[in-house]
mmCIF file of C-alpha atoms in Angstrom:
data_model
loop_
_atom_site.group_PDB
_atom_site.id
_atom_site.type_symbol
_atom_site.label_atom_id
_atom_site.label_comp_id
_atom_site.label_asym_id
_atom_site.label_seq_id
_atom_site.Cartn_x
_atom_site.Cartn_y
_atom_site.Cartn_z
ATOM 1 C CA UNK A 1 16.410 10.869 -16.288
ATOM 2 C CA UNK A 2 14.105 13.662 -16.500
ATOM 3 C CA UNK A 3 13.861 16.921 -14.377
ATOM 4 C CA UNK A 4 11.517 19.136 -13.884
ATOM 5 C CA UNK A 5 11.513 23.217 -13.203
ATOM 6 C CA UNK A 6 8.464 24.635 -10.785
ATOM 7 C CA UNK A 7 8.671 28.330 -11.256
ATOM 8 C CA UNK A 8 7.946 30.048 -7.794
ATOM 9 C CA UNK A 9 5.854 32.577 -9.750
ATOM 10 C CA UNK A 10 3.792 30.139 -11.490
ATOM 11 C CA UNK A 11 3.041 26.338 -11.624
ATOM 12 C CA UNK A 12 4.333 26.092 -15.435
ATOM 13 C CA UNK A 13 6.790 22.817 -15.988
ATOM 14 C CA UNK A 14 9.748 22.294 -17.987
ATOM 15 C CA UNK A 15 10.450 19.050 -18.285
ATOM 16 C CA UNK A 16 14.304 17.779 -19.934
ATOM 17 C CA UNK A 17 16.441 14.962 -19.721
ATOM 18 C CA UNK A 18 20.342 14.201 -20.213
ATOM 19 C CA UNK A 19 20.374 13.786 -23.765
ATOM 20 C CA UNK A 20 20.331 17.840 -24.187
ATOM 21 C CA UNK A 21 17.622 20.429 -24.125
ATOM 22 C CA UNK A 22 16.272 19.517 -27.418
ATOM 23 C CA UNK A 23 14.777 16.420 -26.057
ATOM 24 C CA UNK A 24 11.564 16.063 -23.974
ATOM 25 C CA UNK A 25 10.636 19.749 -23.632
ATOM 26 C CA UNK A 26 7.097 20.395 -23.117
ATOM 27 C CA UNK A 27 4.974 23.617 -22.443
ATOM 28 C CA UNK A 28 2.652 23.771 -19.778
ATOM 29 C CA UNK A 29 -0.446 26.724 -19.373
ATOM 30 C CA UNK A 30 -0.359 30.053 -18.028
ATOM 31 C CA UNK A 31 -0.894 30.227 -14.358
ATOM 32 C CA UNK A 32 -1.406 33.141 -12.122
ATOM 33 C CA UNK A 33 -0.981 35.684 -15.035
ATOM 34 C CA UNK A 34 2.476 34.054 -15.889
ATOM 35 C CA UNK A 35 3.568 31.844 -18.928
ATOM 36 C CA UNK A 36 6.802 29.845 -19.916
ATOM 37 C CA UNK A 37 7.960 29.876 -23.135
ATOM 38 C CA UNK A 38 10.700 27.643 -24.168
ATOM 39 C CA UNK A 39 13.315 28.341 -27.084
ATOM 40 C CA UNK A 40 15.882 25.621 -28.121
ATOM 41 C CA UNK A 41 19.145 25.837 -30.400
ATOM 42 C CA UNK A 42 21.738 23.817 -30.891
ATOM 43 C CA UNK A 43 24.209 24.227 -27.782
ATOM 44 C CA UNK A 44 21.744 25.867 -25.399
ATOM 45 C CA UNK A 45 18.168 26.529 -24.124
ATOM 46 C CA UNK A 46 16.272 29.815 -23.468
ATOM 47 C CA UNK A 47 13.882 30.043 -20.794
ATOM 48 C CA UNK A 48 11.385 33.387 -20.664
ATOM 49 C CA UNK A 49 9.140 33.756 -18.625
ATOM 50 C CA UNK A 50 6.548 36.568 -19.546
ATOM 51 C CA UNK A 51 3.488 38.702 -18.173
ATOM 52 C CA UNK A 52 2.272 39.173 -21.585
ATOM 53 C CA UNK A 53 3.749 42.430 -22.232
ATOM 54 C CA UNK A 54 7.488 43.291 -22.336
ATOM 55 C CA UNK A 55 8.570 42.256 -19.032
ATOM 56 C CA UNK A 56 10.616 39.226 -19.591
ATOM 57 C CA UNK A 57 13.455 36.945 -18.100
ATOM 58 C CA UNK A 58 15.915 35.005 -20.322
ATOM 59 C CA UNK A 59 18.112 32.241 -19.118
ATOM 60 C CA UNK A 60 20.373 30.551 -20.902
ATOM 61 C CA UNK A 61 21.709 26.937 -20.234
ATOM 62 C CA UNK A 62 23.807 24.984 -22.085
ATOM 63 C CA UNK A 63 23.222 21.475 -22.734
ATOM 64 C CA UNK A 64 26.344 20.160 -20.817
ATOM 65 C CA UNK A 65 25.126 21.796 -17.609
ATOM 66 C CA UNK A 66 24.402 20.071 -14.531
ATOM 67 C CA UNK A 67 20.697 21.160 -13.557
ATOM 68 C CA UNK A 68 19.663 18.014 -11.537
ATOM 69 C CA UNK A 69 18.650 19.279 -8.052
ATOM 70 C CA UNK A 70 19.761 22.967 -8.730
ATOM 71 C CA UNK A 71 17.918 26.252 -8.488
ATOM 72 C CA UNK A 72 17.861 29.095 -10.921
ATOM 73 C CA UNK A 73 17.614 32.578 -9.684
ATOM 74 C CA UNK A 74 16.278 35.211 -11.863
ATOM 75 C CA UNK A 75 15.003 38.825 -11.804
ATOM 76 C CA UNK A 76 11.496 39.731 -13.774
ATOM 77 C CA UNK A 77 11.849 43.421 -14.864
ATOM 78 C CA UNK A 78 9.534 45.816 -16.822
ATOM 79 C CA UNK A 79 11.159 48.758 -18.692
ATOM 80 C CA UNK A 80 14.427 48.127 -17.043
ATOM 81 C CA UNK A 81 12.872 48.311 -13.413
ATOM 82 C CA UNK A 82 12.887 44.867 -11.247
ATOM 83 C CA UNK A 83 9.195 44.245 -10.281
ATOM 84 C CA UNK A 84 9.744 40.271 -8.685
ATOM 85 C CA UNK A 85 12.905 38.109 -8.008
ATOM 86 C CA UNK A 86 12.452 34.246 -7.666
ATOM 87 C CA UNK A 87 13.756 31.021 -8.680
ATOM 88 C CA UNK A 88 13.029 27.704 -10.807
ATOM 89 C CA UNK A 89 13.938 24.862 -8.726
ATOM 90 C CA UNK A 90 14.813 21.509 -10.687
ATOM 91 C CA UNK A 91 13.052 18.291 -9.272
ATOM 92 C CA UNK A 92 14.296 14.837 -10.570
ATOM 93 C CA UNK A 93 11.802 12.428 -11.953
ATOM 94 C CA UNK A 94 12.807 9.891 -8.968
ATOM 95 C CA UNK A 95 12.030 12.908 -6.531
ATOM 96 C CA UNK A 96 8.129 12.669 -8.343
ATOM 97 C CA UNK A 97 7.898 9.359 -8.144
ATOM 98 C CA UNK A 98 9.020 8.909 -4.682
ATOM 99 C CA UNK A 99 6.079 11.394 -4.168
ATOM 100 C CA UNK A 100 3.870 9.326 -6.104
ATOM 101 C CA UNK A 101 4.889 5.870 -4.400
ATOM 102 C CA UNK A 102 4.594 6.993 -1.085
ATOM 103 C CA UNK A 103 0.706 8.852 -1.575
ATOM 104 C CA UNK A 104 -0.652 6.619 -4.217
ATOM 105 C CA UNK A 105 0.950 3.527 -2.472
ATOM 106 C CA UNK A 106 -0.958 4.393 0.742
ATOM 107 C CA UNK A 107 -4.179 5.325 -0.680
ATOM 108 C CA UNK A 108 -3.638 1.837 -2.850
ATOM 109 C CA UNK A 109 -3.275 -0.095 0.599
ATOM 110 C CA UNK A 110 -6.616 1.826 1.894
ATOM 111 C CA UNK A 111 -8.682 1.324 -1.171
ATOM 112 C CA UNK A 112 -8.009 -2.397 -0.745
ATOM 113 C CA UNK A 113 -8.582 -2.555 2.648
ATOM 114 C CA UNK A 114 -12.267 -0.645 1.927
ATOM 115 C CA UNK A 115 -12.913 -3.658 -0.417
ATOM 116 C CA UNK A 116 -12.008 -6.342 1.985
ATOM 117 C CA UNK A 117 -14.295 -4.754 4.227
ATOM 118 C CA UNK A 118 -17.024 -4.458 1.416
ATOM 119 C CA UNK A 119 -16.507 -8.260 1.082
ATOM 120 C CA UNK A 120 -16.864 -9.200 4.991
ATOM 121 C CA UNK A 121 -20.051 -7.189 4.952
ATOM 122 C CA UNK A 122 -21.330 -9.006 2.030
ATOM 123 C CA UNK A 123 -20.543 -12.513 3.832
ATOM 124 C CA UNK A 124 -22.953 -11.143 6.774
ATOM 125 C CA UNK A 125 -25.796 -10.731 4.444
ATOM 126 C CA UNK A 126 -27.488 -14.299 4.155
ATOM 127 C CA UNK A 127 -28.621 -15.529 0.935
ATOM 128 C CA UNK A 128 -30.744 -18.566 2.038
ATOM 129 C CA UNK A 129 -27.616 -21.159 1.971
ATOM 130 C CA UNK A 130 -25.949 -21.999 5.524
ATOM 131 C CA UNK A 131 -22.284 -19.931 5.464
ATOM 132 C CA UNK A 132 -20.175 -19.859 8.789
ATOM 133 C CA UNK A 133 -19.212 -16.030 7.173
ATOM 134 C CA UNK A 134 -22.902 -15.200 8.223
ATOM 135 C CA UNK A 135 -21.894 -14.891 11.790
ATOM 136 C CA UNK A 136 -18.798 -12.827 11.047
ATOM 137 C CA UNK A 137 -20.010 -9.280 12.482
ATOM 138 C CA UNK A 138 -21.747 -10.769 15.357
ATOM 139 C CA UNK A 139 -20.487 -9.222 18.826
ATOM 140 C CA UNK A 140 -21.011 -10.921 22.174
ATOM 141 C CA UNK A 141 -20.896 -9.410 25.365
ATOM 142 C CA UNK A 142 -18.249 -11.381 27.148
ATOM 143 C CA UNK A 143 -17.457 -10.263 30.856
ATOM 144 C CA UNK A 144 -18.502 -6.700 30.012
ATOM 145 C CA UNK A 145 -16.593 -6.630 26.506
ATOM 146 C CA UNK A 146 -18.295 -6.959 23.101
ATOM 147 C CA UNK A 147 -16.231 -9.711 21.814
ATOM 148 C CA UNK A 148 -16.217 -11.155 17.813
ATOM 149 C CA UNK A 149 -18.366 -14.593 17.669
ATOM 150 C CA UNK A 150 -15.485 -16.189 16.210
ATOM 151 C CA UNK A 151 -13.273 -15.578 19.253
ATOM 152 C CA UNK A 152 -15.694 -17.057 21.448
ATOM 153 C CA UNK A 153 -17.079 -20.503 19.527
ATOM 154 C CA UNK A 154 -15.898 -22.618 16.451
ATOM 155 C CA UNK A 155 -18.849 -22.381 13.916
ATOM 156 C CA UNK A 156 -19.199 -25.149 11.384
ATOM 157 C CA UNK A 157 -21.646 -26.367 8.525
ATOM 158 C CA UNK A 158 -23.122 -29.335 8.845
ATOM 159 C CA UNK A 159 -25.560 -29.309 6.177
ATOM 160 C CA UNK A 160 -26.311 -26.607 3.261
ATOM 161 C CA UNK A 161 -29.388 -25.334 5.835
ATOM 162 C CA UNK A 162 -28.180 -25.057 8.855
ATOM 163 C CA UNK A 163 -24.824 -24.046 11.415
ATOM 164 C CA UNK A 164 -23.241 -25.404 14.482
ATOM 165 C CA UNK A 165 -21.932 -23.268 17.174
ATOM 166 C CA UNK A 166 -20.035 -24.267 19.727
ATOM 167 C CA UNK A 167 -18.418 -22.156 22.607
ATOM 168 C CA UNK A 168 -15.140 -22.823 23.731
ATOM 169 C CA UNK A 169 -16.414 -21.506 27.053
ATOM 170 C CA UNK A 170 -19.760 -22.675 27.798
ATOM 171 C CA UNK A 171 -20.716 -19.825 30.014
ATOM 172 C CA UNK A 172 -20.925 -17.863 27.120
ATOM 173 C CA UNK A 173 -23.333 -20.074 25.486
ATOM 174 C CA UNK A 174 -26.385 -17.759 26.687
ATOM 175 C CA UNK A 175 -24.683 -14.759 25.415
ATOM 176 C CA UNK A 176 -24.215 -15.984 22.418
ATOM 177 C CA UNK A 177 -27.582 -17.054 21.930
ATOM 178 C CA UNK A 178 -28.900 -13.508 22.654
ATOM 179 C CA UNK A 179 -26.375 -11.896 20.312
ATOM 180 C CA UNK A 180 -27.786 -14.008 17.576
ATOM 181 C CA UNK A 181 -31.333 -13.341 18.527
ATOM 182 C CA UNK A 182 -30.597 -9.580 18.339
ATOM 183 C CA UNK A 183 -28.749 -9.316 15.344
ATOM 184 C CA UNK A 184 -30.612 -8.647 11.961
ATOM 185 C CA UNK A 185 -30.028 -12.249 10.560
ATOM 186 C CA UNK A 186 -33.698 -13.251 10.791
ATOM 187 C CA UNK A 187 -32.178 -16.786 12.656
ATOM 188 C CA UNK A 188 -33.762 -18.237 15.736
ATOM 189 C CA UNK A 189 -30.957 -19.906 17.889
ATOM 190 C CA UNK A 190 -31.564 -23.730 19.594
ATOM 191 C CA UNK A 191 -29.653 -23.629 22.714
ATOM 192 C CA UNK A 192 -29.446 -27.621 23.781
ATOM 193 C CA UNK A 193 -27.032 -26.822 26.969
ATOM 194 C CA UNK A 194 -23.572 -27.830 24.906
ATOM 195 C CA UNK A 195 -23.912 -26.110 21.475
ATOM 196 C CA UNK A 196 -26.166 -23.539 19.753
ATOM 197 C CA UNK A 197 -28.297 -24.806 16.287
ATOM 198 C CA UNK A 198 -29.366 -22.749 13.955
ATOM 199 C CA UNK A 199 -31.461 -23.495 10.685
ATOM 200 C CA UNK A 200 -30.939 -21.496 7.448
ATOM 201 C CA UNK A 201 -34.648 -20.842 6.476
ATOM 202 C CA UNK A 202 -35.196 -20.043 2.646
ATOM 203 C CA UNK A 203 -35.658 -16.179 1.768
ATOM 204 C CA UNK A 204 -38.953 -14.814 0.798
ATOM 205 C CA UNK A 205 -38.719 -12.462 -2.749
ATOM 206 C CA UNK A 206 -39.811 -10.100 -0.039
ATOM 207 C CA UNK A 207 -36.914 -10.989 2.237
ATOM 208 C CA UNK A 208 -34.632 -10.825 -0.796
ATOM 209 C CA UNK A 209 -35.215 -7.482 -2.279
ATOM 210 C CA UNK A 210 -35.107 -5.673 1.300
ATOM 211 C CA UNK A 211 -31.356 -7.438 1.219
ATOM 212 C CA UNK A 212 -30.496 -6.545 -1.847
ATOM 213 C CA UNK A 213 -31.194 -2.555 -0.355
ATOM 214 C CA UNK A 214 -28.822 -3.338 2.047
ATOM 215 C CA UNK A 215 -26.029 -4.726 0.156
ATOM 216 C CA UNK A 216 -26.544 -1.459 -1.844
ATOM 217 C CA UNK A 217 -26.331 0.887 0.901
ATOM 218 C CA UNK A 218 -23.050 -0.819 1.951
ATOM 219 C CA UNK A 219 -21.586 -0.613 -1.458
ATOM 220 C CA UNK A 220 -22.551 3.137 -1.735
ATOM 221 C CA UNK A 221 -20.496 3.537 1.801
ATOM 222 C CA UNK A 222 -17.753 2.050 0.148
ATOM 223 C CA UNK A 223 -17.988 4.132 -2.920
ATOM 224 C CA UNK A 224 -17.703 7.327 -0.659
ATOM 225 C CA UNK A 225 -15.048 5.766 1.395
ATOM 226 C CA UNK A 226 -13.293 4.912 -1.949
ATOM 227 C CA UNK A 227 -13.740 8.628 -2.845
ATOM 228 C CA UNK A 228 -12.469 10.173 0.517
ATOM 229 C CA UNK A 229 -9.079 8.089 0.392
ATOM 230 C CA UNK A 230 -8.531 10.034 -3.283
ATOM 231 C CA UNK A 231 -9.710 13.333 -1.678
ATOM 232 C CA UNK A 232 -6.901 12.688 1.198
ATOM 233 C CA UNK A 233 -4.668 11.820 -1.383
ATOM 234 C CA UNK A 234 -4.773 15.245 -3.439
ATOM 235 C CA UNK A 235 -4.067 16.946 -0.493
ATOM 236 C CA UNK A 236 -1.032 15.107 0.258
ATOM 237 C CA UNK A 237 0.110 16.701 -3.136
ATOM 238 C CA UNK A 238 -1.105 19.967 -2.673
ATOM 239 C CA UNK A 239 0.685 19.926 0.768
ATOM 240 C CA UNK A 240 3.821 19.022 -1.384
ATOM 241 C CA UNK A 241 3.160 21.610 -3.641
ATOM 242 C CA UNK A 242 2.946 24.561 -1.483
ATOM 243 C CA UNK A 243 6.172 23.056 0.464
ATOM 244 C CA UNK A 244 7.921 23.711 -3.255
ATOM 245 C CA UNK A 245 8.652 19.772 -3.753
ATOM 246 C CA UNK A 246 5.967 19.702 -6.608
ATOM 247 C CA UNK A 247 4.689 21.914 -9.319
ATOM 248 C CA UNK A 248 1.142 22.872 -10.058
ATOM 249 C CA UNK A 249 1.653 20.817 -13.085
ATOM 250 C CA UNK A 250 2.649 17.632 -11.036
ATOM 251 C CA UNK A 251 -0.070 17.653 -8.938
ATOM 252 C CA UNK A 252 -2.400 17.774 -11.697
ATOM 253 C CA UNK A 253 -0.767 14.695 -13.358
ATOM 254 C CA UNK A 254 -0.342 12.863 -10.056
ATOM 255 C CA UNK A 255 -4.473 13.953 -9.207
ATOM 256 C CA UNK A 256 -5.305 12.478 -12.857
ATOM 257 C CA UNK A 257 -3.702 9.079 -11.662
ATOM 258 C CA UNK A 258 -5.269 9.271 -8.775
ATOM 259 C CA UNK A 259 -8.868 9.614 -10.297
ATOM 260 C CA UNK A 260 -7.697 6.583 -12.658
ATOM 261 C CA UNK A 261 -6.780 4.074 -9.720
ATOM 262 C CA UNK A 262 -10.383 5.444 -7.352
ATOM 263 C CA UNK A 263 -12.312 4.665 -10.824
ATOM 264 C CA UNK A 264 -10.810 1.581 -10.972
ATOM 265 C CA UNK A 265 -11.722 0.510 -7.293
ATOM 266 C CA UNK A 266 -15.172 2.065 -8.068
ATOM 267 C CA UNK A 267 -15.503 -0.793 -10.586
ATOM 268 C CA UNK A 268 -14.481 -3.420 -8.157
ATOM 269 C CA UNK A 269 -16.820 -2.443 -5.610
ATOM 270 C CA UNK A 270 -19.676 -2.206 -8.283
ATOM 271 C CA UNK A 271 -18.557 -5.922 -9.483
ATOM 272 C CA UNK A 272 -18.550 -7.156 -6.180
ATOM 273 C CA UNK A 273 -22.248 -5.541 -5.811
ATOM 274 C CA UNK A 274 -23.572 -7.326 -9.186
ATOM 275 C CA UNK A 275 -21.834 -10.786 -7.843
ATOM 276 C CA UNK A 276 -23.793 -10.604 -4.686
ATOM 277 C CA UNK A 277 -27.223 -9.416 -6.154
ATOM 278 C CA UNK A 278 -27.341 -12.346 -8.557
ATOM 279 C CA UNK A 279 -26.146 -14.823 -5.318
ATOM 280 C CA UNK A 280 -28.793 -13.111 -3.402
ATOM 281 C CA UNK A 281 -31.896 -13.232 -6.211
ATOM 282 C CA UNK A 282 -31.204 -16.697 -7.193
ATOM 283 C CA UNK A 283 -33.986 -19.050 -5.897
#
């Protein structure tokens, strides 16, 4: 089990294990003009906090001391005069992992949802082949409220070049026809009084290029959404730092992990774009 010291006068971090102070010690950089130096011996560890001049505080910890979850008080003095007091809090490794699982776990779920939305939006961009997913984003005015088409009708694919829309309530037929005609799919609905038939025309090269721009815009929107999720996660970490639950070094490390997750999901979005591009430009 590891532990982390967060100094209230700086963001320096000291990590150690139950095996003793000689194991798993690490030095962090100077924060706000203060630094932390570690000195280890056979029976104790000395923690020296210094301003870079003669002012310092040294505390010795025996290897048998139970310090997990404890606070260590200190006095920061210069030429026998006390100029600052504070405390070093020892947070367990589990505390840090709990924070990571909570914040990063929530961010990952939101990023996954962003990719699902991107896939759904891509499905609504037609490629010259019939697919019921083309109508996924169609909203129909039904009794004064917008309702998704899939909740009002069954959409089937009788062949590779046409769609068949059969409403559950025939009174909604004209509203469905109007919604499809007003969409940017470029489809002309044929209403026979019972069902609506849609013929999927082949796309021209110019139209394919126009749709590719739409796909690119949707992809960029997903990238922005993913980066915004990362920003929210880092703000959550910074809030925990202000509450003295994480050190500045903890936030830096966790933020680096968050950046890796962000890069991973942006690559997935780019991969979806390339797949859609290939599908769209294949005649």
